Amino acid sequence: AKQRGTRAWAQYNEAMGAQAALRMELAHRLKSALVEGELSMVYQPLIDVRSGQIKGMEALVRWKHPEYGFISPAQFIPMAEESGQIVELTNWTLWQACSVSPGMRADGGSAIVPVAVNISPVYFQRDDFVDQIRHVLKKTGVDPDQLQIEITEGVLLKEQQQAVTKLTELRRMGVVISLDDFGTGYSSLSYLKNLPIDKVKLDRSFVVDVTTSEADAELVRGVIEIVHNLNMVVVIEGVETAEQASLLSLLGSDLFQGYLFSRPLTACDMQALIRNCCDF
Ligand code: C2E
Ligand code: CA
Ligand code: CA
Ligand code: CA
């Protein structure tokens, strides 16, 4: 038994070592991934619950590693934050999003569908964050109200007052701000009333059992009511079934995002979706 235990331990160590080695290799590779063109962006629509129209889209990064294939951003974004590569990466996502934005027109070409970029805490906390946004907007000629940002409450962990100042400045420019992954962190509710934000994105974990658990449904109803009382818009993430959509609609959701409507699409496919239809 002892020997088996030792062997299991050795295997465990080996696996952990392999995992650490993989992490290091990926962290190293991420540097060149940008240069080699292994990163790309996809876009997922946000659907207006009442009209069924596309009212926005979220830009999501993808990494296609030559050997390992697609690596999830949930895996490499934290690595990039640790190594500082998130700065270069986010600059790149901002450029990408602002470059495709002018082509994303609905309503027969008049209205531009805004694009939202995820901003991680490390990037947000840099002194030049707001200037970077301003710089990219200016260089690409994109209107501030065509770009939106998604932040998490992680941006508030340090220097809350500075965070509020930055958000206020962005909002004054016309950039719409969403609080992402709402309900997964800590003192979410108290943050809400102090933050200059426009939208609250309710995390997918609230949706999974909403049709089978009365408690979950009541929780969602309560959160929606609070968010509405603060004059903010509610986005529901991860809507996968028609049953979820109809219940969440009854509960008062404003916008839906999820596989039921569309998976994240290439810029080209997203453009086609916006042009050719699209009332869900
Ligand atoms: P997130 O910001 O919460 O993004 C939503 C995630 O949910 C995306 O995963 C999206 O593909 C997925 N999703 C959308 N609808 C559904 C659905 O109906 N069912 C399920 N199961 N999932 C759905 P993705 O693209 O893998 O991104 C994961 C996370 O990685 C994101 O979570 C975000 O935190 C981060 N991320 C992605 N792209 C970027 C980026 O460009 N910059 C930064 N800083 N973070 C990013
Ligand atoms: Ca997001
Ligand atoms: Ca989210
Ligand atoms: Ca999430």
Coordinates of C-alpha atoms and ligand atoms in Angstrom, one line a residue:
A1 CA 0.0 0.0 0.0
K2 CA 2.8 2.3 0.9
Q3 CA 4.5 1.7 -2.4
R4 CA 1.2 2.4 -4.3
G5 CA 0.9 5.6 -2.3
T6 CA 4.4 6.7 -3.2
R7 CA 3.8 5.9 -6.8
A8 CA 0.5 7.9 -6.8
W9 CA 2.4 10.8 -5.2
A10 CA 5.1 10.6 -7.9
Q11 CA 2.4 10.6 -10.6
Y12 CA 0.7 13.5 -8.9
N13 CA 4.0 15.4 -8.8
E14 CA 4.7 14.6 -12.4
A15 CA 1.2 15.8 -13.4
M16 CA 1.6 19.0 -11.4
G17 CA 5.1 19.5 -12.9
A18 CA 3.7 19.0 -16.3
Q19 CA 0.9 21.4 -15.6
A20 CA 3.3 24.0 -14.3
A21 CA 5.6 23.5 -17.3
L22 CA 2.6 23.9 -19.6
R23 CA 1.6 27.1 -17.8
M24 CA 5.1 28.5 -18.2
E25 CA 5.3 27.5 -21.8
L26 CA 1.9 29.1 -22.5
A27 CA 2.9 32.3 -20.7
H28 CA 6.1 32.4 -22.8
R29 CA 4.2 31.6 -26.0
L30 CA 1.6 34.2 -25.4
K31 CA 4.2 36.8 -26.0
S32 CA 4.7 35.7 -29.6
A33 CA 1.0 34.7 -30.1
L34 CA 0.1 38.3 -30.7
V35 CA 2.9 38.8 -33.2
E36 CA 2.3 35.4 -34.9
G37 CA -1.4 36.2 -35.4
E38 CA -2.6 33.3 -33.2
L39 CA -5.1 35.5 -31.4
S40 CA -8.4 36.5 -32.8
M41 CA -11.6 38.1 -31.7
V42 CA -15.1 36.8 -31.8
Y43 CA -18.3 38.7 -31.1
Q44 CA -21.5 37.6 -29.3
P45 CA -24.8 39.6 -29.7
L46 CA -26.8 41.1 -26.9
I47 CA -30.5 40.8 -27.7
D48 CA -33.2 43.3 -26.6
V49 CA -35.7 41.2 -24.7
R50 CA -38.8 43.2 -25.8
S51 CA -37.9 43.9 -29.5
G52 CA -35.7 40.9 -30.2
Q53 CA -33.2 43.2 -31.9
I54 CA -29.4 43.1 -31.6
K55 CA -28.5 46.0 -29.3
G56 CA -24.9 45.3 -28.7
M57 CA -22.1 42.7 -28.8
E58 CA -19.3 41.5 -26.6
A59 CA -15.8 41.1 -28.0
L60 CA -14.2 37.9 -26.7
V61 CA -10.6 36.9 -27.4
R62 CA -9.5 33.5 -28.8
W63 CA -6.1 31.9 -28.9
K64 CA -5.4 29.1 -31.4
H65 CA -2.1 27.5 -30.4
P66 CA -0.3 25.7 -33.2
E67 CA 0.1 22.5 -31.2
Y68 CA -2.6 22.6 -28.5
G69 CA -5.4 24.1 -30.6
F70 CA -7.9 26.5 -29.0
I71 CA -7.0 27.6 -25.5
S72 CA -9.7 29.1 -23.4
P73 CA -9.4 32.8 -22.3
A74 CA -10.5 31.6 -18.9
Q75 CA -7.2 29.9 -18.8
F76 CA -4.8 32.4 -20.4
I77 CA -6.3 35.7 -19.3
P78 CA -5.3 35.1 -15.7
M79 CA -1.8 34.1 -16.9
A80 CA -1.6 37.3 -18.9
E81 CA -2.6 39.3 -15.9
E82 CA 0.1 37.7 -13.8
S83 CA 2.8 38.3 -16.4
G84 CA 1.7 41.8 -17.4
Q85 CA 1.1 40.7 -21.0
I86 CA -2.5 41.7 -20.4
V87 CA -1.6 45.3 -21.2
E88 CA -0.5 44.5 -24.7
L89 CA -3.3 42.0 -25.1
T90 CA -6.0 44.5 -24.0
N91 CA -4.5 47.2 -26.2
W92 CA -4.9 44.8 -29.1
T93 CA -8.5 43.9 -28.3
L94 CA -9.4 47.6 -28.1
W95 CA -7.9 48.2 -31.5
Q96 CA -9.7 45.1 -32.9
A97 CA -13.0 46.1 -31.5
C98 CA -12.7 49.7 -32.7
S99 CA -11.7 48.6 -36.1
V100 CA -14.8 46.4 -36.6
S101 CA -17.2 48.7 -34.9
P102 CA -18.0 51.0 -37.8
G103 CA -19.1 48.1 -39.9
M104 CA -21.6 46.9 -37.4
R105 CA -24.7 48.7 -38.6
A106 CA -28.3 47.8 -38.0
D107 CA -31.6 49.6 -39.0
G108 CA -30.7 49.7 -42.6
G109 CA -27.3 51.1 -42.0
S110 CA -28.0 54.0 -39.7
A111 CA -27.5 52.7 -36.2
I112 CA -24.2 51.3 -35.2
V113 CA -24.3 48.3 -32.8
P114 CA -21.9 49.1 -30.0
V115 CA -19.1 46.7 -29.1
A116 CA -18.1 45.9 -25.5
V117 CA -14.5 45.0 -24.5
N118 CA -13.5 43.2 -21.4
I119 CA -11.2 45.2 -19.2
S120 CA -9.3 43.3 -16.6
P121 CA -8.4 44.8 -13.2
V122 CA -4.6 45.0 -14.0
Y123 CA -5.3 47.0 -17.1
F124 CA -8.0 49.2 -15.4
Q125 CA -5.7 50.1 -12.5
R126 CA -3.0 51.5 -14.8
D127 CA -2.6 55.3 -14.7
D128 CA -2.9 55.6 -18.5
F129 CA -6.1 53.5 -18.8
V130 CA -8.5 56.3 -19.7
D131 CA -5.9 57.9 -22.0
Q132 CA -5.4 54.6 -23.8
I133 CA -9.2 54.4 -24.5
R134 CA -9.2 58.0 -25.6
H135 CA -6.2 57.3 -27.8
V136 CA -7.7 54.3 -29.6
L137 CA -11.0 56.1 -30.1
K138 CA -9.2 59.0 -31.7
K139 CA -7.0 57.0 -33.9
T140 CA -9.8 54.8 -35.2
G141 CA -12.3 57.6 -35.4
V142 CA -14.8 55.6 -33.4
D143 CA -17.5 57.5 -31.4
P144 CA -17.2 56.9 -27.7
D145 CA -20.8 55.7 -27.6
Q146 CA -19.9 52.9 -30.0
L147 CA -17.4 51.4 -27.5
Q148 CA -18.5 50.0 -24.2
I149 CA -16.4 48.4 -21.5
E150 CA -17.1 45.5 -19.1
I151 CA -15.4 45.5 -15.7
T152 CA -15.7 43.2 -12.7
E153 CA -15.8 44.3 -9.1
G154 CA -12.1 43.3 -9.0
V155 CA -11.3 46.8 -10.3
L156 CA -12.5 48.1 -7.0
L157 CA -10.3 46.1 -4.8
K158 CA -7.6 48.8 -4.8
E159 CA -8.2 52.5 -4.6
Q160 CA -11.9 52.7 -5.0
Q161 CA -12.0 56.4 -5.3
Q162 CA -9.6 56.3 -8.3
A163 CA -11.7 53.7 -9.9
V164 CA -14.8 55.8 -9.5
T165 CA -13.0 58.8 -11.0
K166 CA -11.9 56.8 -14.1
L167 CA -15.4 55.4 -14.6
T168 CA -16.9 58.8 -14.3
E169 CA -14.5 60.2 -16.8
L170 CA -15.3 57.5 -19.3
R171 CA -19.0 57.9 -18.9
R172 CA -18.7 61.6 -19.4
M173 CA -17.1 60.8 -22.8
G174 CA -20.0 58.6 -23.6
V175 CA -18.6 55.1 -23.0
V176 CA -21.2 52.8 -21.6
I177 CA -20.0 50.7 -18.6
S178 CA -21.2 47.2 -17.6
L179 CA -20.5 45.5 -14.3
D180 CA -19.7 41.9 -15.4
D181 CA -20.2 38.6 -13.6
F182 CA -22.5 40.2 -11.1
G183 CA -23.3 38.0 -8.1
T184 CA -20.1 35.9 -8.2
G185 CA -18.0 38.2 -5.9
Y186 CA -18.3 39.6 -2.5
S187 CA -20.1 42.8 -1.5
S188 CA -21.7 43.2 -4.9
L189 CA -24.9 45.0 -3.7
S190 CA -23.1 47.7 -1.8
Y191 CA -20.8 48.4 -4.8
L192 CA -23.8 48.9 -7.1
K193 CA -25.1 52.1 -5.5
N194 CA -21.6 53.7 -5.4
L195 CA -20.6 52.9 -8.9
P196 CA -21.1 55.0 -12.0
I197 CA -22.3 52.2 -14.2
D198 CA -25.0 51.7 -16.8
K199 CA -25.5 47.9 -17.0
V200 CA -25.3 45.0 -14.7
K201 CA -24.5 41.6 -16.2
L202 CA -26.0 38.8 -14.1
D203 CA -23.7 35.8 -14.1
R204 CA -24.7 32.6 -15.8
S205 CA -24.7 30.8 -12.5
F206 CA -28.1 32.5 -11.7
V207 CA -29.6 31.2 -15.0
V208 CA -28.7 27.5 -14.8
D209 CA -31.4 26.5 -12.4
V210 CA -33.8 29.4 -12.8
T211 CA -36.5 27.3 -14.4
T212 CA -36.4 24.5 -11.8
S213 CA -35.6 26.4 -8.6
E214 CA -38.2 28.8 -7.2
A215 CA -35.5 30.2 -4.9
D216 CA -33.2 31.1 -7.9
A217 CA -36.1 32.7 -9.7
E218 CA -37.0 34.8 -6.7
L219 CA -33.3 35.8 -6.3
V220 CA -33.1 36.9 -10.0
R221 CA -36.4 38.8 -9.6
G222 CA -35.0 40.6 -6.6
V223 CA -31.7 41.5 -8.2
I224 CA -33.5 42.8 -11.3
E225 CA -35.7 45.0 -9.2
I226 CA -32.8 46.4 -7.3
V227 CA -30.9 47.1 -10.5
H228 CA -33.9 48.8 -12.1
N229 CA -34.4 50.9 -9.0
L230 CA -30.9 52.2 -9.5
N231 CA -31.8 53.1 -13.1
M232 CA -29.5 50.5 -14.6
V233 CA -30.1 47.9 -17.3
V234 CA -30.0 44.2 -16.6
V235 CA -28.2 41.8 -18.9
I236 CA -28.7 38.1 -18.4
E237 CA -25.7 36.0 -19.5
G238 CA -25.7 32.4 -20.6
V239 CA -29.3 32.0 -21.7
E240 CA -29.4 28.6 -23.4
T241 CA -33.0 27.5 -23.5
A242 CA -36.3 29.0 -24.6
E243 CA -37.8 28.2 -21.2
Q244 CA -35.1 30.2 -19.5
A245 CA -35.6 33.1 -21.9
S246 CA -39.4 33.3 -21.4
L247 CA -39.1 33.1 -17.6
L248 CA -36.3 35.6 -17.5
S249 CA -38.3 37.9 -19.7
L250 CA -41.2 37.7 -17.2
L251 CA -38.8 38.5 -14.4
G252 CA -38.0 41.8 -16.1
S253 CA -34.7 41.3 -17.9
D254 CA -33.7 43.9 -20.4
L255 CA -31.0 42.2 -22.5
F256 CA -30.1 38.6 -23.2
Q257 CA -26.8 37.0 -24.2
G258 CA -26.4 33.3 -24.7
Y259 CA -26.1 30.3 -27.0
L260 CA -29.9 30.3 -27.5
F261 CA -29.5 33.4 -29.6
S262 CA -26.0 33.0 -30.9
R263 CA -22.6 31.6 -30.1
P264 CA -19.7 34.1 -30.4
L265 CA -19.1 34.8 -34.1
T266 CA -16.3 36.1 -36.3
A267 CA -16.5 39.8 -37.2
C268 CA -17.7 38.8 -40.6
D269 CA -20.4 36.5 -39.5
M270 CA -21.5 39.0 -36.9
Q271 CA -21.8 41.6 -39.6
A272 CA -23.9 39.3 -41.7
L273 CA -26.2 38.5 -38.7
I274 CA -26.7 42.2 -38.0
R275 CA -27.4 43.0 -41.7
N276 CA -29.5 40.1 -42.8
C277 CA -31.9 39.7 -40.0
C278 CA -32.2 40.0 -37.3
D279 CA -35.1 39.9 -34.9
F280 CA -34.9 36.9 -32.6
Ligands
C2E1 P1 -17.2 36.7 -19.6 O1 -16.7 38.1 -19.7 O2 -18.2 36.4 -18.5 O3 -17.7 36.2 -21.0 C1 -18.9 35.4 -21.2 C2 -18.4 34.0 -21.4 O4 -19.6 33.2 -21.5 C3 -17.7 33.8 -22.8 O5 -16.8 32.7 -22.6 C4 -18.9 33.3 -23.7 O6 -18.5 32.6 -24.8 C5 -19.6 32.4 -22.7 N1 -21.0 32.2 -23.0 C6 -21.9 33.1 -23.7 N2 -23.1 32.6 -23.8 C7 -23.1 31.4 -23.2 C8 -24.1 30.3 -22.9 O7 -25.2 30.4 -23.3 N3 -23.7 29.2 -22.2 C9 -22.4 29.1 -21.7 N4 -22.1 28.0 -21.1 N5 -21.4 30.1 -22.0 C10 -21.8 31.2 -22.7 P2 -15.3 32.9 -23.2 O8 -15.3 33.6 -24.5 O9 -14.7 31.5 -23.1 O10 -14.6 33.8 -22.1 C11 -14.4 33.4 -20.8 C12 -13.9 34.6 -20.0 O11 -12.6 35.0 -20.4 C13 -14.8 35.8 -20.1 O12 -15.9 35.7 -19.3 C14 -13.9 36.9 -19.7 O13 -13.8 37.0 -18.3 C15 -12.5 36.4 -20.2 N6 -12.3 37.1 -21.5 C16 -12.6 36.7 -22.8 N7 -12.2 37.5 -23.7 C17 -11.5 38.5 -23.0 C18 -10.8 39.7 -23.4 O14 -10.7 40.0 -24.6 N8 -10.2 40.4 -22.4 C19 -10.3 40.0 -21.1 N9 -9.7 40.8 -20.2 N10 -10.9 38.9 -20.7 C20 -11.5 38.2 -21.6
CA2 CA -17.6 40.0 -20.1
CA3 CA -19.7 37.7 -17.5
CA4 CA -17.8 34.9 -16.5

